[in-house]
Coordinates of C-alpha atoms in Angstrom, one line a residue:
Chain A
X1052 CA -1.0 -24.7 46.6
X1053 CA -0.2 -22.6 43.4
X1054 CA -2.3 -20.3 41.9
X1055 CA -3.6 -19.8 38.7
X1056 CA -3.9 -15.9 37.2
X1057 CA -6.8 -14.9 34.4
X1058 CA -6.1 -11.8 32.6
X1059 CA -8.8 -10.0 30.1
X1060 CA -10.8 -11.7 28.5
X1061 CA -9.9 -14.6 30.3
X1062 CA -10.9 -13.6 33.5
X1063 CA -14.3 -13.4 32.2
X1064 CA -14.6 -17.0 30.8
X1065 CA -13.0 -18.4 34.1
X1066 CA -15.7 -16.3 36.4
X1067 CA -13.1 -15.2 38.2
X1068 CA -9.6 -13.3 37.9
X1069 CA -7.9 -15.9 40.4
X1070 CA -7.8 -19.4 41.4
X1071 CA -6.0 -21.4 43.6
X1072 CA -4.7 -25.1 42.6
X1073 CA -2.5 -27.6 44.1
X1074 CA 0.8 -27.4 43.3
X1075 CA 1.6 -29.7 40.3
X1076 CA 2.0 -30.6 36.7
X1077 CA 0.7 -27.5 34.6
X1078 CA -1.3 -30.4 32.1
X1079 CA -2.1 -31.7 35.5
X1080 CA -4.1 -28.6 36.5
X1081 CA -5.3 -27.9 33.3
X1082 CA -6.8 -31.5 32.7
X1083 CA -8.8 -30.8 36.1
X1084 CA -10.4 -27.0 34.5
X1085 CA -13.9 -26.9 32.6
X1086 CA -12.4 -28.4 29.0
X1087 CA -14.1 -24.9 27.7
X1088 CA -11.6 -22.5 29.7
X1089 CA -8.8 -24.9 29.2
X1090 CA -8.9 -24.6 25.5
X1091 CA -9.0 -20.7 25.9
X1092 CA -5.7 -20.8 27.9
X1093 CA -4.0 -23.2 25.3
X1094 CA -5.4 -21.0 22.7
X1095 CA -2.1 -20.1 20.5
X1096 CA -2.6 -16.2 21.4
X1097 CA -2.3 -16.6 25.1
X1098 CA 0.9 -16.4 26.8
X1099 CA 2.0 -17.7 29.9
X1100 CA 4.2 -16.2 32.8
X1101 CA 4.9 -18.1 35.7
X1102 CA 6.0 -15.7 39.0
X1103 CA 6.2 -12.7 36.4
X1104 CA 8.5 -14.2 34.4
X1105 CA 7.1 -14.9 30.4
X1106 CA 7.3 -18.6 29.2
X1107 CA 8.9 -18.7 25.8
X1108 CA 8.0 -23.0 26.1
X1109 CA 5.0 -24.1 28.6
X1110 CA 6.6 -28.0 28.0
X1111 CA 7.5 -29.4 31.3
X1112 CA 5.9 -27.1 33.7
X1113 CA 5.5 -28.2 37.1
X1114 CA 3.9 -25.2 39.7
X1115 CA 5.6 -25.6 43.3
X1116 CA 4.4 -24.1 46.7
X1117 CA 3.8 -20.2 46.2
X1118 CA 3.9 -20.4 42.4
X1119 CA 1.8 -17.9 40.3
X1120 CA 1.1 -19.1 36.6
X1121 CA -0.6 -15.9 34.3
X1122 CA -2.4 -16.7 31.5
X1123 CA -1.7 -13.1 29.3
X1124 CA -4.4 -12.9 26.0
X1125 CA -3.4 -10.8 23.5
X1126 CA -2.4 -6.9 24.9
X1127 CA -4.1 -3.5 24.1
X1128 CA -2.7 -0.6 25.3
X1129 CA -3.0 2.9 25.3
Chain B
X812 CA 16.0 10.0 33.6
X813 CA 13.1 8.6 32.7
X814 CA 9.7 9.1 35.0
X815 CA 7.9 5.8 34.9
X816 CA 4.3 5.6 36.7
X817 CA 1.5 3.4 36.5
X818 CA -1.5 5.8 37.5
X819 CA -4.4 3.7 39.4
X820 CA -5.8 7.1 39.8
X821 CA -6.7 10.2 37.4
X822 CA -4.1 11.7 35.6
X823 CA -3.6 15.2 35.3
X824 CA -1.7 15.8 31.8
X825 CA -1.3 19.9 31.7
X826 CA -0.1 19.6 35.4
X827 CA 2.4 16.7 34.6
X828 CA 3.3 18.6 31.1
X829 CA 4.1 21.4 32.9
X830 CA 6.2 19.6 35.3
X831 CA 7.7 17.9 32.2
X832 CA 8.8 21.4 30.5
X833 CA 10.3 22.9 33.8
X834 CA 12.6 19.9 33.8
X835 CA 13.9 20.1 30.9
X836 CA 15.1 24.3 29.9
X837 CA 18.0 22.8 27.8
X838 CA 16.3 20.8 25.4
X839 CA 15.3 22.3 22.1
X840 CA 12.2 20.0 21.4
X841 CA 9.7 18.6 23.4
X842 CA 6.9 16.0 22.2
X843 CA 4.0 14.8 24.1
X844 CA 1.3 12.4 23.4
X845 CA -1.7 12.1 25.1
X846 CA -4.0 9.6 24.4
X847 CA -7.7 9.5 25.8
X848 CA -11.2 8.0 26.4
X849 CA -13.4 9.6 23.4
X850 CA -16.3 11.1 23.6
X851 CA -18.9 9.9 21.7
X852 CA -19.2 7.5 19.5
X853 CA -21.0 5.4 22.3
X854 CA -18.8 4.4 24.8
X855 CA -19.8 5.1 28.0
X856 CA -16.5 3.6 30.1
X857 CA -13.6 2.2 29.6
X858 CA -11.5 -0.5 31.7
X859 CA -7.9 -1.0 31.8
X860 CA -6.6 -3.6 33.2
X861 CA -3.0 -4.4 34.3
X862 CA -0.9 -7.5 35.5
X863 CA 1.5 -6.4 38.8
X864 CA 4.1 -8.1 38.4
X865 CA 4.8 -7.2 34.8
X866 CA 3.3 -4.2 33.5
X867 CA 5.2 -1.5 35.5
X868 CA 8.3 -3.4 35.3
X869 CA 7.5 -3.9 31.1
X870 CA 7.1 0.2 31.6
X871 CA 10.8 0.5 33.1
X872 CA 11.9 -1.6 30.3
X873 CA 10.2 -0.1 27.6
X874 CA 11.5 3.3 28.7
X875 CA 15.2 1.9 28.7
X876 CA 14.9 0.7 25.3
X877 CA 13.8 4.2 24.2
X878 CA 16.3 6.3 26.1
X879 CA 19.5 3.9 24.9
X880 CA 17.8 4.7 20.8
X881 CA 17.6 7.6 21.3
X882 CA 19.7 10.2 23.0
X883 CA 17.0 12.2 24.7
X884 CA 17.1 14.6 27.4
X885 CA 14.0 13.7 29.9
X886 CA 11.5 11.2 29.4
X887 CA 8.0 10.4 30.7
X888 CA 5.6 7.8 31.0
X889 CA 2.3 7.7 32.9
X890 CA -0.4 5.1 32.3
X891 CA -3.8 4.7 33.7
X892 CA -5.0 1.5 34.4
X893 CA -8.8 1.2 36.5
X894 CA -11.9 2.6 35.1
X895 CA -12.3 6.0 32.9
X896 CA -14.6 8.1 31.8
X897 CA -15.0 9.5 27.9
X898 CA -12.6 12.6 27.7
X899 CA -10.3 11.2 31.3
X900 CA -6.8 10.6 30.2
X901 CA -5.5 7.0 29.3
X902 CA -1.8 7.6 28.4
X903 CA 0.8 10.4 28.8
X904 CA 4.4 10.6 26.9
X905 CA 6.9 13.1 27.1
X906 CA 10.1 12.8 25.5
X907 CA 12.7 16.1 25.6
X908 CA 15.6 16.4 23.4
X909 CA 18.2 18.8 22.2
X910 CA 17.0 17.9 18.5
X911 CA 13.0 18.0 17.7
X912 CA 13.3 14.4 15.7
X913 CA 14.6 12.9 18.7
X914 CA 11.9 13.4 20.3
X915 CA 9.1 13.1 17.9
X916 CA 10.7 9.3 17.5
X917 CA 11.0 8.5 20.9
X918 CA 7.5 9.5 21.6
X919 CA 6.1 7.4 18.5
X920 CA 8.2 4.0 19.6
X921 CA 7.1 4.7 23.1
X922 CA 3.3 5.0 22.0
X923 CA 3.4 2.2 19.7
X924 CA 4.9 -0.1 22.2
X925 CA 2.8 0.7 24.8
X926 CA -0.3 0.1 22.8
X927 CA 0.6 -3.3 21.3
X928 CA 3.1 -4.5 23.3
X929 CA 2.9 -3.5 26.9
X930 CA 1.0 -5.8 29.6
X931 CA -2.7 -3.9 29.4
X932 CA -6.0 -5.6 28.8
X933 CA -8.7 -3.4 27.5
X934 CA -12.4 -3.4 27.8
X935 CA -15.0 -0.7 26.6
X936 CA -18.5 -0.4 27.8
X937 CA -21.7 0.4 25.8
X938 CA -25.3 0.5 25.8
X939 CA -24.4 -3.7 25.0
X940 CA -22.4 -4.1 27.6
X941 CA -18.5 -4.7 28.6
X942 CA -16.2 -6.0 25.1
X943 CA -12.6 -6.6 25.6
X944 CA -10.5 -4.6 22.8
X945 CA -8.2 -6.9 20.6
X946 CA -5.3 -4.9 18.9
X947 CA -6.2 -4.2 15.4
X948 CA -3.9 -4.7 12.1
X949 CA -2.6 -1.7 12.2
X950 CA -1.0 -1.4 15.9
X951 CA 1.1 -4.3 14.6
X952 CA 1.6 -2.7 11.8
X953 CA 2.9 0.4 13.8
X954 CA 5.0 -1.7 15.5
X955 CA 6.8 -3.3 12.3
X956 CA 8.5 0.3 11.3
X957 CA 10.9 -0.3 14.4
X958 CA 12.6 -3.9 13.5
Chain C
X204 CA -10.0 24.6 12.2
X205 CA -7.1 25.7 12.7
X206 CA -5.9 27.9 15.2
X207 CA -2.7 30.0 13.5
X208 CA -1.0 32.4 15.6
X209 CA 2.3 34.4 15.1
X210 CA 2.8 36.0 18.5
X211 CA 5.3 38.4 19.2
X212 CA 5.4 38.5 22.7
X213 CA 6.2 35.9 25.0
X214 CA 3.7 32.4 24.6
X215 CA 1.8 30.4 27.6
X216 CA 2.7 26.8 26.4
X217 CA 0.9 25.3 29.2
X218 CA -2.3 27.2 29.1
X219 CA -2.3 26.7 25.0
X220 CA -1.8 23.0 26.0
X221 CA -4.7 23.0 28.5
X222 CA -6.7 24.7 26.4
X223 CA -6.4 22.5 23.6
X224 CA -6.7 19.6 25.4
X225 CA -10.2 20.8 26.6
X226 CA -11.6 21.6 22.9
X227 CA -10.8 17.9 21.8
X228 CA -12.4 15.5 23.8
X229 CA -13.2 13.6 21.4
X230 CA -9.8 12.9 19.5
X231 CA -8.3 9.9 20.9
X232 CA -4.6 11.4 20.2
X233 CA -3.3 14.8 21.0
X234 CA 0.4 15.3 19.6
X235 CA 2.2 18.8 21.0
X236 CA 5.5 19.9 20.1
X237 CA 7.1 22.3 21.9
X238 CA 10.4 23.9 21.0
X239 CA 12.3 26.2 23.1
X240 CA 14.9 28.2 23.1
X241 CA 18.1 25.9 25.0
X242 CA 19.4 27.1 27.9
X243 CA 23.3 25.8 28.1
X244 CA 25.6 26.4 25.1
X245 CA 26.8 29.8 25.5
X246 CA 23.5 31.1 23.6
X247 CA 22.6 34.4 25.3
X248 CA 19.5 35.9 23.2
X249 CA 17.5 34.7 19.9
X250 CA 16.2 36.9 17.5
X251 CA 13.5 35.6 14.9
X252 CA 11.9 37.9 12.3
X253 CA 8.9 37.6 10.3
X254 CA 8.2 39.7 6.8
X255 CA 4.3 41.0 7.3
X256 CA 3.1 40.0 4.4
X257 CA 4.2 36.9 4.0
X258 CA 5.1 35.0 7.1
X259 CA 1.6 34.7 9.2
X260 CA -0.3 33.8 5.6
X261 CA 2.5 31.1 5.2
X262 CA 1.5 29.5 8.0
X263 CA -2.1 29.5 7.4
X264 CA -1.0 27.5 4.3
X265 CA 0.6 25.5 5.8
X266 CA -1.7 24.7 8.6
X267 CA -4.3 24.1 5.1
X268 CA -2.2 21.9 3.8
X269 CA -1.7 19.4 6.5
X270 CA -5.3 19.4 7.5
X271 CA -5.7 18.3 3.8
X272 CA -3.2 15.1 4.0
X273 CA -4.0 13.7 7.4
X274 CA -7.6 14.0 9.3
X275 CA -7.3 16.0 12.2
X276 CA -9.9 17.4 14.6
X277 CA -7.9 20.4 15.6
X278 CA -4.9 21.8 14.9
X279 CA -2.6 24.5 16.6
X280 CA 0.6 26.7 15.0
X281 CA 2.0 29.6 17.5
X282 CA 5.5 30.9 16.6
X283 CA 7.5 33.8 18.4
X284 CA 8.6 36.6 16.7
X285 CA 11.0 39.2 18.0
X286 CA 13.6 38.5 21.2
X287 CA 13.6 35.5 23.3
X288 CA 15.9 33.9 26.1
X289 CA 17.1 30.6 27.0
X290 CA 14.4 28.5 28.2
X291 CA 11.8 30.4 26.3
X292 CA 9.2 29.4 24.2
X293 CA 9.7 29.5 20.3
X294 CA 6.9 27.3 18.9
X295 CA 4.2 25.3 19.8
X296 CA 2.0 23.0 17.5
X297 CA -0.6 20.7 19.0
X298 CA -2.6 18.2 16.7
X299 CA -5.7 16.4 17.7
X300 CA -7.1 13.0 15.6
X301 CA -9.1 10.1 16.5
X302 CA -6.2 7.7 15.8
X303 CA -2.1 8.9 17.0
X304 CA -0.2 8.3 13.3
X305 CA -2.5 10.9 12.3
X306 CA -1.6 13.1 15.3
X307 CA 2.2 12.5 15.2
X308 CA 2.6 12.9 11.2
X309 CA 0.4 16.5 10.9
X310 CA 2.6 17.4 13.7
X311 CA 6.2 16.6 12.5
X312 CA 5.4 17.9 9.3
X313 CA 3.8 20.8 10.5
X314 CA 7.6 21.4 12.5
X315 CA 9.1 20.4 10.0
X316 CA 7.9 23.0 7.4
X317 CA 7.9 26.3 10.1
X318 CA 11.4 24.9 10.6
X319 CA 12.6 25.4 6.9
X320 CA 10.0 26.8 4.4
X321 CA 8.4 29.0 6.5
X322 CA 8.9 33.0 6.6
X323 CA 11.6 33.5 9.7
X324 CA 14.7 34.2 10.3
X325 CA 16.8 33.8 13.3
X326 CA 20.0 35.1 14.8
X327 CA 21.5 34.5 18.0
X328 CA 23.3 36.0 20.5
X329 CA 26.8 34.6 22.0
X330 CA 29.4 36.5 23.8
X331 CA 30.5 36.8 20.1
X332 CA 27.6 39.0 19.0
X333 CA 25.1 38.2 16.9
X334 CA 25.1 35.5 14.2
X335 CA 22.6 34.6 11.7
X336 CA 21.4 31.0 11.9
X337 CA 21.2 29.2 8.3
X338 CA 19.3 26.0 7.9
X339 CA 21.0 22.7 8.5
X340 CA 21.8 20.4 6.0
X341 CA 19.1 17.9 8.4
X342 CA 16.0 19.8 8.3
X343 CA 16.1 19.6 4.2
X344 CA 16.8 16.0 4.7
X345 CA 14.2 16.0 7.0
X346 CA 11.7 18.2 4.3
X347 CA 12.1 15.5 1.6
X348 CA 10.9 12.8 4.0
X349 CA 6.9 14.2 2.7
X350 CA 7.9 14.9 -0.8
Chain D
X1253 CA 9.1 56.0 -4.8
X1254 CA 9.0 51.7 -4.2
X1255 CA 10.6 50.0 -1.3
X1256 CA 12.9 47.4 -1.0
X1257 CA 12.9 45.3 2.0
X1258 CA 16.2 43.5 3.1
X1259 CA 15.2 40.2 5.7
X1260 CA 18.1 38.2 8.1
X1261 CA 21.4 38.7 6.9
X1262 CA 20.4 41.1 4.0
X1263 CA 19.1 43.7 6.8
X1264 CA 23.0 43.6 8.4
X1265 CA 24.5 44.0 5.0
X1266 CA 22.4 46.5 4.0
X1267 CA 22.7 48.5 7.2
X1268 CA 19.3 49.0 7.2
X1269 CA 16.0 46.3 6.8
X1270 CA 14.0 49.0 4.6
X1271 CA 15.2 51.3 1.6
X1272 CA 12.9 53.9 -0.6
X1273 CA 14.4 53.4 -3.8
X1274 CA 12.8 55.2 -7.2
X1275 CA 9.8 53.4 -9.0
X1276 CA 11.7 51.6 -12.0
X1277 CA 13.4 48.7 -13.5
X1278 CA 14.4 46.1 -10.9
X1279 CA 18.2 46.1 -12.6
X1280 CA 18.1 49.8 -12.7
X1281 CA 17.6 50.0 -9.2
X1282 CA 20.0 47.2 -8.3
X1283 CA 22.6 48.9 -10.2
X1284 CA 22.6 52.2 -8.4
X1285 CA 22.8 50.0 -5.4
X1286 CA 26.4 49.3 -3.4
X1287 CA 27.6 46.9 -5.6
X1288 CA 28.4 44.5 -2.4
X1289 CA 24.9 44.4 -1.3
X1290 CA 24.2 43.8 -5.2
X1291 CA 26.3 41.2 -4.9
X1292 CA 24.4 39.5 -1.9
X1293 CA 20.9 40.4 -3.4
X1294 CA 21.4 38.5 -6.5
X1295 CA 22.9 35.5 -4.8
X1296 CA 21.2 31.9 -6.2
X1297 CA 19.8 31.5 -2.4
X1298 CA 17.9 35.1 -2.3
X1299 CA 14.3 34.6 -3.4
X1300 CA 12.1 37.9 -4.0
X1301 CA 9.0 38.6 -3.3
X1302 CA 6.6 41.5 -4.6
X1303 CA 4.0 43.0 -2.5
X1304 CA 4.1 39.8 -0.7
X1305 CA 3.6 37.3 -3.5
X1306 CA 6.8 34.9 -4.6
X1307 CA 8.5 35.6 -8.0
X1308 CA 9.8 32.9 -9.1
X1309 CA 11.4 34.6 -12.4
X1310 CA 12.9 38.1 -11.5
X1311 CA 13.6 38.9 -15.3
X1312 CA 11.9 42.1 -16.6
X1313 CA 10.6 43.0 -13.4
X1314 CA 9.3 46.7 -13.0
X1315 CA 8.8 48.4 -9.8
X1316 CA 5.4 51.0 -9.9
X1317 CA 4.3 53.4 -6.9
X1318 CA 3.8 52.0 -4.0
X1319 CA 5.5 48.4 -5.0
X1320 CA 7.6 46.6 -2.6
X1321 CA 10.3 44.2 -3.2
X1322 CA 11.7 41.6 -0.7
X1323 CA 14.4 40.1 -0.7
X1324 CA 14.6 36.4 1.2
X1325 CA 17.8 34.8 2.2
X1326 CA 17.7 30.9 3.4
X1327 CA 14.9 31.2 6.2
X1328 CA 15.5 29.0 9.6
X1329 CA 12.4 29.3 11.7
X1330 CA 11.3 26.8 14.8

């Protein structure tokens, strides 16, 4: 299992802040979401960091045992 | 030495300023920010949220950028995340250096990074309910005048 | 308003801090500087004098003018006058506005104006005597920043 | 009788911040001064000030009863 992390607004269109998937392709995972919070997570604003690390290319990904994938909208501070 | 904390409590800023200004007898200039929940204007709370594994560690980071700019003295950053009240205290910087522009700098870069460009998520509650804050134009703006 | 004050014997930075802090809660941003007198350096007293008529009205301008360029909610000036040692208190400006570049600009101009076009003069002590202190060629490079 | 009034450096030279001086013409006065605080009094960097307000020309100027003259070397505040 891998799990899947929702931050701001993000967490609110997923219903929840967390969620746990199997371990696998990230289009794999995605493809299996409600298409509506799918396309907010590929939305060009959202980052991605997988085990706390930031993505600079989400190509490729594939989410072992224990991974944690973030999905980071845009930041506001202060 | 920079003081790094992320606060999931309330923040006391005269108590920590004072701290701040004990440290720090040889430096000539001192500049603090503190930013907080305003009162009026309709919000009744205000939600920060933060990300574990990154947003302290972006904190550390952002501090050593700031201390190898600028050659400062003492430097502190405390930032609440959690829910807040109008008039509790979001955001405390300290920066202490022998020369006052020092430290007015190092302050503003530390501000502006932690408002645009540090791992918080923002939300604001009024008599409509919960909105997440998006940065506006001008925090990137702010942001621009240090490339 | 404005709260101007030339004080000429020794200043509470943290209670003007804390006080301050509790007449603004409703400016998002609250900029202090605070600059002291260094301890280190060999410095052993600092003398700053003030000319009556001119030196506390000076500052009232002052504190005029940069409530005119940038909107602020409050606004502090306290400078020393007379004999101070290391580690003490010279000057402390505090600047509350709804948005930080407000806060941060009144308040480096506001130090950077008592620090060179304002009515004081200082002297300090070293195990040389007394010397008077002239302005550095910085804080006129630092003037023409707001011209 | 006038004043002058001698601020920073100008009090050391003059050995004193505060002189009584007979009411008069400014170059009068200066002229019955030391001529090596003259000197200093008259330098480019010395602004006056009369009861208080800036002159910004100091040609002409006549001191009545009562009037007081400043004279400001380079000022270094903060």
């Amino acid at each position: 299992m891998a799990r899947l992390i929702f931050l701001g607004r993000l967490e609110d269109i997923a219903g929840t802040g967390e969620m746990s998937v199997a371990s696998g392709p990230v289009e794999h995972i995605l493809a299996a979401l409600d298409p509506a919070l799918a396309v907010q997570l590929l939305g060009e604003k959202v980052r991605m960091a997988l085990n706390g690390r930031l993505l600079t290319d989400m190509g490729g990904i594939v989410l072992g045992e224990g991974d944690e994938l973030a999905f980071l909208p845009p930041v506001s501070g202060g | 030495m920079a003081d790094v904390r992320l606060a999931e409590s309330a923040l006391d800023p005269v108590a920590e300023i004072a701290a701040f200004n004990a440290r720090y007898p040889t430096s000539g200039g001192i500049v603090t920010f503190l930013g907080q929940v305003r009162e009026g204007g309709g919000v009744e709370a205000l939600e920060l949220k933060h990300y574990g594994p990154m947003t302290l560690p972006g904190m550390v980071e952002l501090a050593r950028i700031t201390q190898a700019r600028w050659p400062l003295e003492g430097l502190l950053i405390v930032h609440r995340s959690g829910i807040m009240c109008p008039g509790d205290p979001i955001v405390l910087v300290a920066a202490a250096a022998r020369h006052r522009r020092d430290a007015f700098e190092a302050a503003d870069f530390a501000m502006d990074h932690l408002k645009s460009e540090s791992w918080f998520w923002k939300r604001e509650k009024t008599a409509n309910g919960w909105r997440w804050i998006e940065p506006r134009e001008q925090d990137h703006d702010d942001l621009e005048r240090w490339r």
